[in-house]
PDB file of N, CA and C in Angstrom:
ATOM      1  N   MET P   1     -81.939 -99.871 128.376  1.00 82.00           N
ATOM      2  CA  MET P   1     -80.493-100.043 128.636  1.00 82.00           C
ATOM      3  C   MET P   1     -80.170-101.525 128.902  1.00 82.00           C
ATOM      4  N   ALA P   2     -79.292-102.072 128.213  1.00 91.00           N
ATOM      5  CA  ALA P   2     -78.875-103.421 128.440  1.00 91.00           C
ATOM      6  C   ALA P   2     -77.340-103.362 128.787  1.00 91.00           C
ATOM      7  N   LEU P   3     -77.055-104.121 129.915  1.00 95.00           N
ATOM      8  CA  LEU P   3     -75.686-104.254 130.308  1.00 95.00           C
ATOM      9  C   LEU P   3     -75.183-105.639 130.035  1.00 95.00           C
ATOM     10  N   ARG P   4     -73.915-105.676 129.580  1.00 93.00           N
ATOM     11  CA  ARG P   4     -73.257-107.010 129.398  1.00 93.00           C
ATOM     12  C   ARG P   4     -72.270-107.124 130.559  1.00 93.00           C
ATOM     13  N   PHE P   5     -72.423-108.095 131.436  1.00 95.00           N
ATOM     14  CA  PHE P   5     -71.551-108.326 132.533  1.00 95.00           C
ATOM     15  C   PHE P   5     -70.219-108.861 131.927  1.00 95.00           C
ATOM     16  N   VAL P   6     -69.126-108.262 132.359  1.00 95.00           N
ATOM     17  CA  VAL P   6     -67.808-108.656 131.972  1.00 95.00           C
ATOM     18  C   VAL P   6     -67.099-109.363 133.083  1.00 95.00           C
ATOM     19  N   GLY P   7     -67.020-108.891 134.289  1.00 94.00           N
ATOM     20  CA  GLY P   7     -66.391-109.609 135.353  1.00 94.00           C
ATOM     21  C   GLY P   7     -66.334-108.761 136.689  1.00 94.00           C
ATOM     22  N   MET P   8     -66.000-109.406 137.607  1.00 93.00           N
ATOM     23  CA  MET P   8     -65.891-108.669 138.985  1.00 93.00           C
ATOM     24  C   MET P   8     -64.628-109.130 139.551  1.00 93.00           C
ATOM     25  N   ASP P   9     -64.164-108.415 140.593  1.00 92.00           N
ATOM     26  CA  ASP P   9     -62.950-108.675 141.379  1.00 92.00           C
ATOM     27  C   ASP P   9     -62.989-110.122 141.801  1.00 92.00           C
ATOM     28  N   PRO P  10     -61.915-110.901 141.322  1.00 89.00           N
ATOM     29  CA  PRO P  10     -61.867-112.256 141.662  1.00 89.00           C
ATOM     30  C   PRO P  10     -61.682-112.540 143.222  1.00 89.00           C
ATOM     31  N   ASN P  11     -61.260-111.515 144.008  1.00 89.00           N
ATOM     32  CA  ASN P  11     -61.173-111.684 145.282  1.00 89.00           C
ATOM     33  C   ASN P  11     -62.289-111.206 146.174  1.00 89.00           C
ATOM     34  N   THR P  12     -63.424-111.102 145.525  1.00 85.00           N
ATOM     35  CA  THR P  12     -64.607-110.545 146.157  1.00 85.00           C
ATOM     36  C   THR P  12     -64.974-111.432 147.334  1.00 85.00           C
ATOM     37  N   GLY P  13     -65.526-110.753 148.400  1.00 78.00           N
ATOM     38  CA  GLY P  13     -66.082-111.598 149.467  1.00 78.00           C
ATOM     39  C   GLY P  13     -67.559-111.757 149.387  1.00 78.00           C
ATOM     40  N   GLY P  14     -68.160-111.460 148.110  1.00 77.00           N
ATOM     41  CA  GLY P  14     -69.570-111.733 147.871  1.00 77.00           C
ATOM     42  C   GLY P  14     -70.470-110.612 148.120  1.00 77.00           C
ATOM     43  N   GLU P  15     -69.844-109.473 148.474  1.00 78.00           N
ATOM     44  CA  GLU P  15     -70.562-108.240 148.825  1.00 78.00           C
ATOM     45  C   GLU P  15     -69.938-106.997 148.314  1.00 78.00           C
ATOM     46  N   GLY P  16     -70.582-106.191 147.490  1.00 78.00           N
ATOM     47  CA  GLY P  16     -70.132-104.913 147.056  1.00 78.00           C
ATOM     48  C   GLY P  16     -68.693-105.016 146.520  1.00 78.00           C
ATOM     49  N   SER P  17     -68.551-105.584 145.310  1.00 86.00           N
ATOM     50  CA  SER P  17     -67.241-105.751 144.764  1.00 86.00           C
ATOM     51  C   SER P  17     -67.067-105.044 143.472  1.00 86.00           C
ATOM     52  N   PRO P  18     -65.802-104.507 143.189  1.00 93.00           N
ATOM     53  CA  PRO P  18     -65.568-103.878 141.848  1.00 93.00           C
ATOM     54  C   PRO P  18     -66.011-104.780 140.799  1.00 93.00           C
ATOM     55  N   THR P  19     -66.840-104.151 139.897  1.00 94.00           N
ATOM     56  CA  THR P  19     -67.450-104.882 138.746  1.00 94.00           C
ATOM     57  C   THR P  19     -67.309-104.075 137.492  1.00 94.00           C
ATOM     58  N   VAL P  20     -67.325-104.778 136.279  1.00 95.00           N
ATOM     59  CA  VAL P  20     -67.158-104.161 135.032  1.00 95.00           C
ATOM     60  C   VAL P  20     -68.314-104.642 134.110  1.00 95.00           C
ATOM     61  N   TRP P  21     -69.009-103.774 133.475  1.00 95.00           N
ATOM     62  CA  TRP P  21     -69.950-104.055 132.370  1.00 95.00           C
ATOM     63  C   TRP P  21     -69.735-103.243 131.208  1.00 95.00           C
ATOM     64  N   VAL P  22     -70.300-103.675 130.118  1.00 94.00           N
ATOM     65  CA  VAL P  22     -70.394-102.885 128.876  1.00 94.00           C
ATOM     66  C   VAL P  22     -71.885-102.522 128.562  1.00 94.00           C
ATOM     67  N   GLU P  23     -72.198-101.263 128.381  1.00 93.00           N
ATOM     68  CA  GLU P  23     -73.573-100.864 128.058  1.00 93.00           C
ATOM     69  C   GLU P  23     -73.686-101.191 126.527  1.00 93.00           C
ATOM     70  N   GLU P  24     -74.630-102.031 126.183  1.00 88.00           N
ATOM     71  CA  GLU P  24     -74.707-102.518 124.892  1.00 88.00           C
ATOM     72  C   GLU P  24     -74.868-101.514 123.773  1.00 88.00           C
ATOM     73  N   GLU P  25     -75.673-100.585 123.920  1.00 88.00           N
ATOM     74  CA  GLU P  25     -76.009 -99.565 122.861  1.00 88.00           C
ATOM     75  C   GLU P  25     -74.905 -98.542 122.660  1.00 88.00           C
ATOM     76  N   SER P  26     -74.493 -98.031 123.720  1.00 91.00           N
ATOM     77  CA  SER P  26     -73.445 -97.004 123.662  1.00 91.00           C
ATOM     78  C   SER P  26     -72.054 -97.557 123.595  1.00 91.00           C
ATOM     79  N   ALA P  27     -71.921 -98.826 124.007  1.00 92.00           N
ATOM     80  CA  ALA P  27     -70.553 -99.407 124.114  1.00 92.00           C
ATOM     81  C   ALA P  27     -69.571 -98.851 125.172  1.00 92.00           C
ATOM     82  N   ASP P  28     -70.266 -97.975 126.068  1.00 93.00           N
ATOM     83  CA  ASP P  28     -69.563 -97.430 127.286  1.00 93.00           C
ATOM     84  C   ASP P  28     -69.220 -98.422 128.275  1.00 93.00           C
ATOM     85  N   LEU P  29     -68.023 -98.341 128.866  1.00 94.00           N
ATOM     86  CA  LEU P  29     -67.617 -99.097 130.030  1.00 94.00           C
ATOM     87  C   LEU P  29     -68.411 -98.602 131.282  1.00 94.00           C
ATOM     88  N   VAL P  30     -68.942 -99.503 132.105  1.00 95.00           N
ATOM     89  CA  VAL P  30     -69.579 -99.101 133.272  1.00 95.00           C
ATOM     90  C   VAL P  30     -68.828 -99.813 134.437  1.00 95.00           C
ATOM     91  N   LEU P  31     -68.336 -98.982 135.358  1.00 95.00           N
ATOM     92  CA  LEU P  31     -67.438 -99.529 136.422  1.00 95.00           C
ATOM     93  C   LEU P  31     -68.103 -99.199 137.785  1.00 95.00           C
ATOM     94  N   GLN P  32     -68.039-100.314 138.715  1.00 94.00           N
ATOM     95  CA  GLN P  32     -68.321-100.164 140.035  1.00 94.00           C
ATOM     96  C   GLN P  32     -67.126-100.429 140.782  1.00 94.00           C
ATOM     97  N   GLY P  33     -66.727 -99.576 141.764  1.00 93.00           N
ATOM     98  CA  GLY P  33     -65.524 -99.751 142.468  1.00 93.00           C
ATOM     99  C   GLY P  33     -65.605 -98.946 143.758  1.00 93.00           C
ATOM    100  N   GLU P  34     -64.574 -99.196 144.592  1.00 90.00           N
ATOM    101  CA  GLU P  34     -64.405 -98.503 145.893  1.00 90.00           C
ATOM    102  C   GLU P  34     -64.199 -96.928 145.587  1.00 90.00           C
ATOM    103  N   GLU P  35     -64.956 -96.106 146.208  1.00 92.00           N
ATOM    104  CA  GLU P  35     -64.787 -94.739 145.982  1.00 92.00           C
ATOM    105  C   GLU P  35     -63.477 -94.353 146.672  1.00 92.00           C
ATOM    106  N   ALA P  36     -62.713 -93.502 145.957  1.00 94.00           N
ATOM    107  CA  ALA P  36     -61.406 -93.046 146.421  1.00 94.00           C
ATOM    108  C   ALA P  36     -61.537 -92.368 147.738  1.00 94.00           C
ATOM    109  N   ASP P  37     -60.474 -92.452 148.541  1.00 95.00           N
ATOM    110  CA  ASP P  37     -60.450 -91.779 149.869  1.00 95.00           C
ATOM    111  C   ASP P  37     -60.198 -90.361 149.620  1.00 95.00           C
ATOM    112  N   GLU P  38     -60.180 -89.572 150.689  1.00 96.00           N
ATOM    113  CA  GLU P  38     -60.001 -88.125 150.614  1.00 96.00           C
ATOM    114  C   GLU P  38     -58.652 -87.701 149.975  1.00 96.00           C
ATOM    115  N   LEU P  39     -57.644 -88.441 150.429  1.00 96.00           N
ATOM    116  CA  LEU P  39     -56.325 -88.135 150.009  1.00 96.00           C
ATOM    117  C   LEU P  39     -56.206 -88.226 148.474  1.00 96.00           C
ATOM    118  N   LEU P  40     -56.709 -89.415 147.918  1.00 96.00           N
ATOM    119  CA  LEU P  40     -56.650 -89.650 146.410  1.00 96.00           C
ATOM    120  C   LEU P  40     -57.543 -88.627 145.701  1.00 96.00           C
ATOM    121  N   ARG P  41     -58.691 -88.382 146.254  1.00 95.00           N
ATOM    122  CA  ARG P  41     -59.718 -87.369 145.544  1.00 95.00           C
ATOM    123  C   ARG P  41     -58.890 -85.946 145.549  1.00 95.00           C
ATOM    124  N   THR P  42     -58.228 -85.545 146.628  1.00 96.00           N
ATOM    125  CA  THR P  42     -57.509 -84.347 146.669  1.00 96.00           C
ATOM    126  C   THR P  42     -56.367 -84.270 145.622  1.00 96.00           C
ATOM    127  N   LEU P  43     -55.668 -85.395 145.454  1.00 96.00           N
ATOM    128  CA  LEU P  43     -54.621 -85.468 144.511  1.00 96.00           C
ATOM    129  C   LEU P  43     -55.212 -85.327 143.063  1.00 96.00           C
ATOM    130  N   VAL P  44     -56.214 -86.065 142.790  1.00 95.00           N
ATOM    131  CA  VAL P  44     -56.777 -86.043 141.457  1.00 95.00           C
ATOM    132  C   VAL P  44     -57.398 -84.710 141.240  1.00 95.00           C
ATOM    133  N   GLY P  45     -58.049 -84.125 142.191  1.00 95.00           N
ATOM    134  CA  GLY P  45     -58.814 -82.898 141.933  1.00 95.00           C
ATOM    135  C   GLY P  45     -57.921 -81.613 142.004  1.00 95.00           C
ATOM    136  N   SER P  46     -56.756 -81.700 142.538  1.00 95.00           N
ATOM    137  CA  SER P  46     -55.879 -80.538 142.598  1.00 95.00           C
ATOM    138  C   SER P  46     -54.717 -80.474 141.516  1.00 95.00           C
ATOM    139  N   THR P  47     -54.583 -81.545 140.693  1.00 94.00           N
ATOM    140  CA  THR P  47     -53.551 -81.639 139.786  1.00 94.00           C
ATOM    141  C   THR P  47     -54.067 -81.264 138.385  1.00 94.00           C
ATOM    142  N   GLU P  48     -53.197 -80.354 137.689  1.00 92.00           N
ATOM    143  CA  GLU P  48     -53.597 -80.047 136.286  1.00 92.00           C
ATOM    144  C   GLU P  48     -52.877 -81.176 135.487  1.00 92.00           C
ATOM    145  N   TRP P  49     -53.712 -82.154 135.052  1.00 92.00           N
ATOM    146  CA  TRP P  49     -53.169 -83.290 134.277  1.00 92.00           C
ATOM    147  C   TRP P  49     -52.874 -82.928 132.860  1.00 92.00           C
ATOM    148  N   VAL P  50     -53.667 -82.022 132.361  1.00 93.00           N
ATOM    149  CA  VAL P  50     -53.591 -81.540 130.942  1.00 93.00           C
ATOM    150  C   VAL P  50     -53.472 -80.071 131.027  1.00 93.00           C
ATOM    151  N   ALA P  51     -52.519 -79.498 130.426  1.00 92.00           N
ATOM    152  CA  ALA P  51     -52.236 -77.983 130.449  1.00 92.00           C
ATOM    153  C   ALA P  51     -53.497 -77.359 129.992  1.00 92.00           C
ATOM    154  N   GLY P  52     -53.941 -76.345 130.787  1.00 92.00           N
ATOM    155  CA  GLY P  52     -55.040 -75.562 130.449  1.00 92.00           C
ATOM    156  C   GLY P  52     -56.462 -76.179 130.774  1.00 92.00           C
ATOM    157  N   HIS P  53     -56.491 -77.445 131.216  1.00 91.00           N
ATOM    158  CA  HIS P  53     -57.658 -78.056 131.662  1.00 91.00           C
ATOM    159  C   HIS P  53     -57.983 -77.728 133.172  1.00 91.00           C
ATOM    160  N   LYS P  54     -59.204 -77.333 133.494  1.00 91.00           N
ATOM    161  CA  LYS P  54     -59.608 -76.947 134.845  1.00 91.00           C
ATOM    162  C   LYS P  54     -59.292 -78.202 135.786  1.00 91.00           C
ATOM    163  N   THR P  55     -58.897 -77.804 136.899  1.00 94.00           N
ATOM    164  CA  THR P  55     -58.625 -78.781 137.982  1.00 94.00           C
ATOM    165  C   THR P  55     -59.968 -78.990 138.756  1.00 94.00           C
ATOM    166  N   GLY P  56     -60.033 -80.010 139.575  1.00 94.00           N
ATOM    167  CA  GLY P  56     -61.304 -80.308 140.280  1.00 94.00           C
ATOM    168  C   GLY P  56     -62.017 -81.543 139.807  1.00 94.00           C
ATOM    169  N   ILE P  57     -62.897 -81.934 140.578  1.00 93.00           N
ATOM    170  CA  ILE P  57     -63.760 -83.060 140.251  1.00 93.00           C
ATOM    171  C   ILE P  57     -65.169 -82.541 140.133  1.00 93.00           C
ATOM    172  N   PRO P  58     -65.785 -82.539 138.986  1.00 93.00           N
ATOM    173  CA  PRO P  58     -67.105 -82.080 138.867  1.00 93.00           C
ATOM    174  C   PRO P  58     -68.077 -82.781 139.703  1.00 93.00           C
ATOM    175  N   ALA P  59     -69.141 -82.126 140.194  1.00 93.00           N
ATOM    176  CA  ALA P  59     -70.118 -82.760 141.207  1.00 93.00           C
ATOM    177  C   ALA P  59     -70.738 -84.035 140.558  1.00 93.00           C
ATOM    178  N   HIS P  60     -70.848 -84.210 139.257  1.00 94.00           N
ATOM    179  CA  HIS P  60     -71.438 -85.303 138.691  1.00 94.00           C
ATOM    180  C   HIS P  60     -70.477 -86.541 138.417  1.00 94.00           C
ATOM    181  N   GLU P  61     -69.191 -86.359 138.823  1.00 93.00           N
ATOM    182  CA  GLU P  61     -68.181 -87.395 138.596  1.00 93.00           C
ATOM    183  C   GLU P  61     -67.657 -87.931 139.904  1.00 93.00           C
ATOM    184  N   ARG P  62     -67.149 -89.181 139.858  1.00 93.00           N
ATOM    185  CA  ARG P  62     -66.498 -89.793 141.092  1.00 93.00           C
ATOM    186  C   ARG P  62     -65.119 -90.340 140.656  1.00 93.00           C
ATOM    187  N   VAL P  63     -64.236 -90.326 141.579  1.00 94.00           N
ATOM    188  CA  VAL P  63     -62.966 -91.040 141.478  1.00 94.00           C
ATOM    189  C   VAL P  63     -63.221 -92.427 142.047  1.00 94.00           C
ATOM    190  N   ILE P  64     -62.825 -93.485 141.349  1.00 94.00           N
ATOM    191  CA  ILE P  64     -63.025 -94.783 141.881  1.00 94.00           C
ATOM    192  C   ILE P  64     -61.751 -95.528 141.849  1.00 94.00           C
ATOM    193  N   ARG P  65     -61.542 -96.540 142.541  1.00 91.00           N
ATOM    194  CA  ARG P  65     -60.304 -97.308 142.491  1.00 91.00           C
ATOM    195  C   ARG P  65     -60.648 -98.796 142.156  1.00 91.00           C
ATOM    196  N   ILE P  66     -60.025 -99.278 141.092  1.00 92.00           N
ATOM    197  CA  ILE P  66     -60.155-100.610 140.603  1.00 92.00           C
ATOM    198  C   ILE P  66     -58.868-101.336 140.856  1.00 92.00           C
ATOM    199  N   PRO P  67     -58.869-102.565 141.573  1.00 91.00           N
ATOM    200  CA  PRO P  67     -57.664-103.230 141.919  1.00 91.00           C
ATOM    201  C   PRO P  67     -56.870-103.723 140.638  1.00 91.00           C
ATOM    202  N   VAL P  68     -55.596-103.785 140.657  1.00 92.00           N
ATOM    203  CA  VAL P  68     -54.811-104.118 139.501  1.00 92.00           C
ATOM    204  C   VAL P  68     -55.124-105.610 139.042  1.00 92.00           C
ATOM    205  N   ARG P  69     -55.577-106.440 140.027  1.00 94.00           N
ATOM    206  CA  ARG P  69     -55.891-107.799 139.593  1.00 94.00           C
ATOM    207  C   ARG P  69     -57.006-107.800 138.696  1.00 94.00           C
ATOM    208  N   MET P  70     -57.718-106.735 138.465  1.00 94.00           N
ATOM    209  CA  MET P  70     -58.813-106.755 137.474  1.00 94.00           C
ATOM    210  C   MET P  70     -58.377-106.254 136.069  1.00 94.00           C
ATOM    211  N   ALA P  71     -57.152-105.970 135.855  1.00 95.00           N
ATOM    212  CA  ALA P  71     -56.667-105.575 134.605  1.00 95.00           C
ATOM    213  C   ALA P  71     -57.072-106.531 133.488  1.00 95.00           C
ATOM    214  N   PRO P  72     -56.960-107.896 133.570  1.00 95.00           N
ATOM    215  CA  PRO P  72     -57.551-108.762 132.619  1.00 95.00           C
ATOM    216  C   PRO P  72     -58.992-108.524 132.257  1.00 95.00           C
ATOM    217  N   ILE P  73     -59.775-108.246 133.276  1.00 95.00           N
ATOM    218  CA  ILE P  73     -61.234-107.995 133.053  1.00 95.00           C
ATOM    219  C   ILE P  73     -61.438-106.748 132.298  1.00 95.00           C
ATOM    220  N   LEU P  74     -60.655-105.715 132.705  1.00 95.00           N
ATOM    221  CA  LEU P  74     -60.757-104.460 131.985  1.00 95.00           C
ATOM    222  C   LEU P  74     -60.383-104.506 130.468  1.00 95.00           C
ATOM    223  N   ARG P  75     -59.368-105.339 130.185  1.00 95.00           N
ATOM    224  CA  ARG P  75     -58.934-105.578 128.811  1.00 95.00           C
ATOM    225  C   ARG P  75     -60.091-106.272 128.100  1.00 95.00           C
ATOM    226  N   GLU P  76     -60.690-107.231 128.740  1.00 95.00           N
ATOM    227  CA  GLU P  76     -61.806-107.909 128.120  1.00 95.00           C
ATOM    228  C   GLU P  76     -63.023-107.018 127.891  1.00 95.00           C
ATOM    229  N   ALA P  77     -63.233-106.115 128.869  1.00 95.00           N
ATOM    230  CA  ALA P  77     -64.332-105.152 128.673  1.00 95.00           C
ATOM    231  C   ALA P  77     -64.002-104.170 127.535  1.00 95.00           C
ATOM    232  N   CYS P  78     -62.809-103.729 127.425  1.00 96.00           N
ATOM    233  CA  CYS P  78     -62.414-102.874 126.282  1.00 96.00           C
ATOM    234  C   CYS P  78     -62.629-103.504 124.964  1.00 96.00           C
ATOM    235  N   ASP P  79     -62.175-104.800 124.871  1.00 95.00           N
ATOM    236  CA  ASP P  79     -62.511-105.648 123.611  1.00 95.00           C
ATOM    237  C   ASP P  79     -64.042-105.717 123.410  1.00 95.00           C
ATOM    238  N   ALA P  80     -64.787-105.968 124.347  1.00 92.00           N
ATOM    239  CA  ALA P  80     -66.268-106.128 124.226  1.00 92.00           C
ATOM    240  C   ALA P  80     -66.848-104.832 123.871  1.00 92.00           C
ATOM    241  N   ALA P  81     -66.387-103.716 124.344  1.00 93.00           N
ATOM    242  CA  ALA P  81     -66.895-102.395 124.123  1.00 93.00           C
ATOM    243  C   ALA P  81     -66.569-102.069 122.570  1.00 93.00           C
ATOM    244  N   GLU P  82     -65.391-102.383 122.166  1.00 93.00           N
ATOM    245  CA  GLU P  82     -65.120-102.127 120.786  1.00 93.00           C
ATOM    246  C   GLU P  82     -65.927-102.894 119.779  1.00 93.00           C
ATOM    247  N   ARG P  83     -66.121-104.197 120.138  1.00 91.00           N
ATOM    248  CA  ARG P  83     -67.046-105.084 119.284  1.00 91.00           C
ATOM    249  C   ARG P  83     -68.387-104.537 119.339  1.00 91.00           C
ATOM    250  N   ALA P  84     -68.947-104.146 120.466  1.00 88.00           N
ATOM    251  CA  ALA P  84     -70.369-103.575 120.527  1.00 88.00           C
ATOM    252  C   ALA P  84     -70.496-102.320 119.729  1.00 88.00           C
ATOM    253  N   ALA P  85     -69.466-101.535 119.784  1.00 90.00           N
ATOM    254  CA  ALA P  85     -69.496-100.210 119.010  1.00 90.00           C
ATOM    255  C   ALA P  85     -69.497-100.498 117.478  1.00 90.00           C
ATOM    256  N   ALA P  86     -68.679-101.467 117.073  1.00 89.00           N
ATOM    257  CA  ALA P  86     -68.579-101.830 115.660  1.00 89.00           C
ATOM    258  C   ALA P  86     -69.941-102.422 115.233  1.00 89.00           C
ATOM    259  N   GLU P  87     -70.548-103.262 116.086  1.00 83.00           N
ATOM    260  CA  GLU P  87     -71.827-103.851 115.785  1.00 83.00           C
ATOM    261  C   GLU P  87     -72.863-102.799 115.608  1.00 83.00           C
ATOM    262  N   HIS P  88     -72.831-101.814 116.522  1.00 75.00           N
ATOM    263  CA  HIS P  88     -73.838-100.698 116.553  1.00 75.00           C
ATOM    264  C   HIS P  88     -73.752 -99.893 115.240  1.00 75.00           C
ATOM    265  N   ARG P  89     -72.370 -99.659 114.814  1.00 74.00           N
ATOM    266  CA  ARG P  89     -72.160 -98.839 113.594  1.00 74.00           C
ATOM    267  C   ARG P  89     -72.701 -99.676 112.371  1.00 74.00           C
ATOM    268  N   ASP P  90     -72.589-101.031 112.432  1.00 71.00           N
ATOM    269  CA  ASP P  90     -72.992-101.791 111.274  1.00 71.00           C
ATOM    270  C   ASP P  90     -74.408-101.843 111.220  1.00 71.00           C
ATOM    271  N   VAL P  91     -75.215-101.607 112.265  1.00 66.00           N
ATOM    272  CA  VAL P  91     -76.657-101.628 112.264  1.00 66.00           C
ATOM    273  C   VAL P  91     -77.163-100.320 111.865  1.00 66.00           C
ATOM    274  N   CYS P  92     -76.524 -99.165 112.198  1.00 59.00           N
ATOM    275  CA  CYS P  92     -77.053 -97.867 111.929  1.00 59.00           C
ATOM    276  C   CYS P  92     -76.905 -97.506 110.475  1.00 59.00           C
TER     277      CYS P  92
END
């Protein structure tokens, strides 16, 4: 597995900061961020966001918070992921 570093929170204090990568082969975005607090997890887990879709947060998933100041980094990551997916399709 190879990760392409895209960026991290520009306001980081040098320790445990929200970070974004693109996994090279799958082109998936990989995010590190602050785990949501109980209030936000409850809101996310108890709301039917799509009609007929089960509520709740599966045990293997987490709700994380990414600061808005990272929006440009997320855009860059999305572009990088799309390029990686296109490159992977061209190779296969």
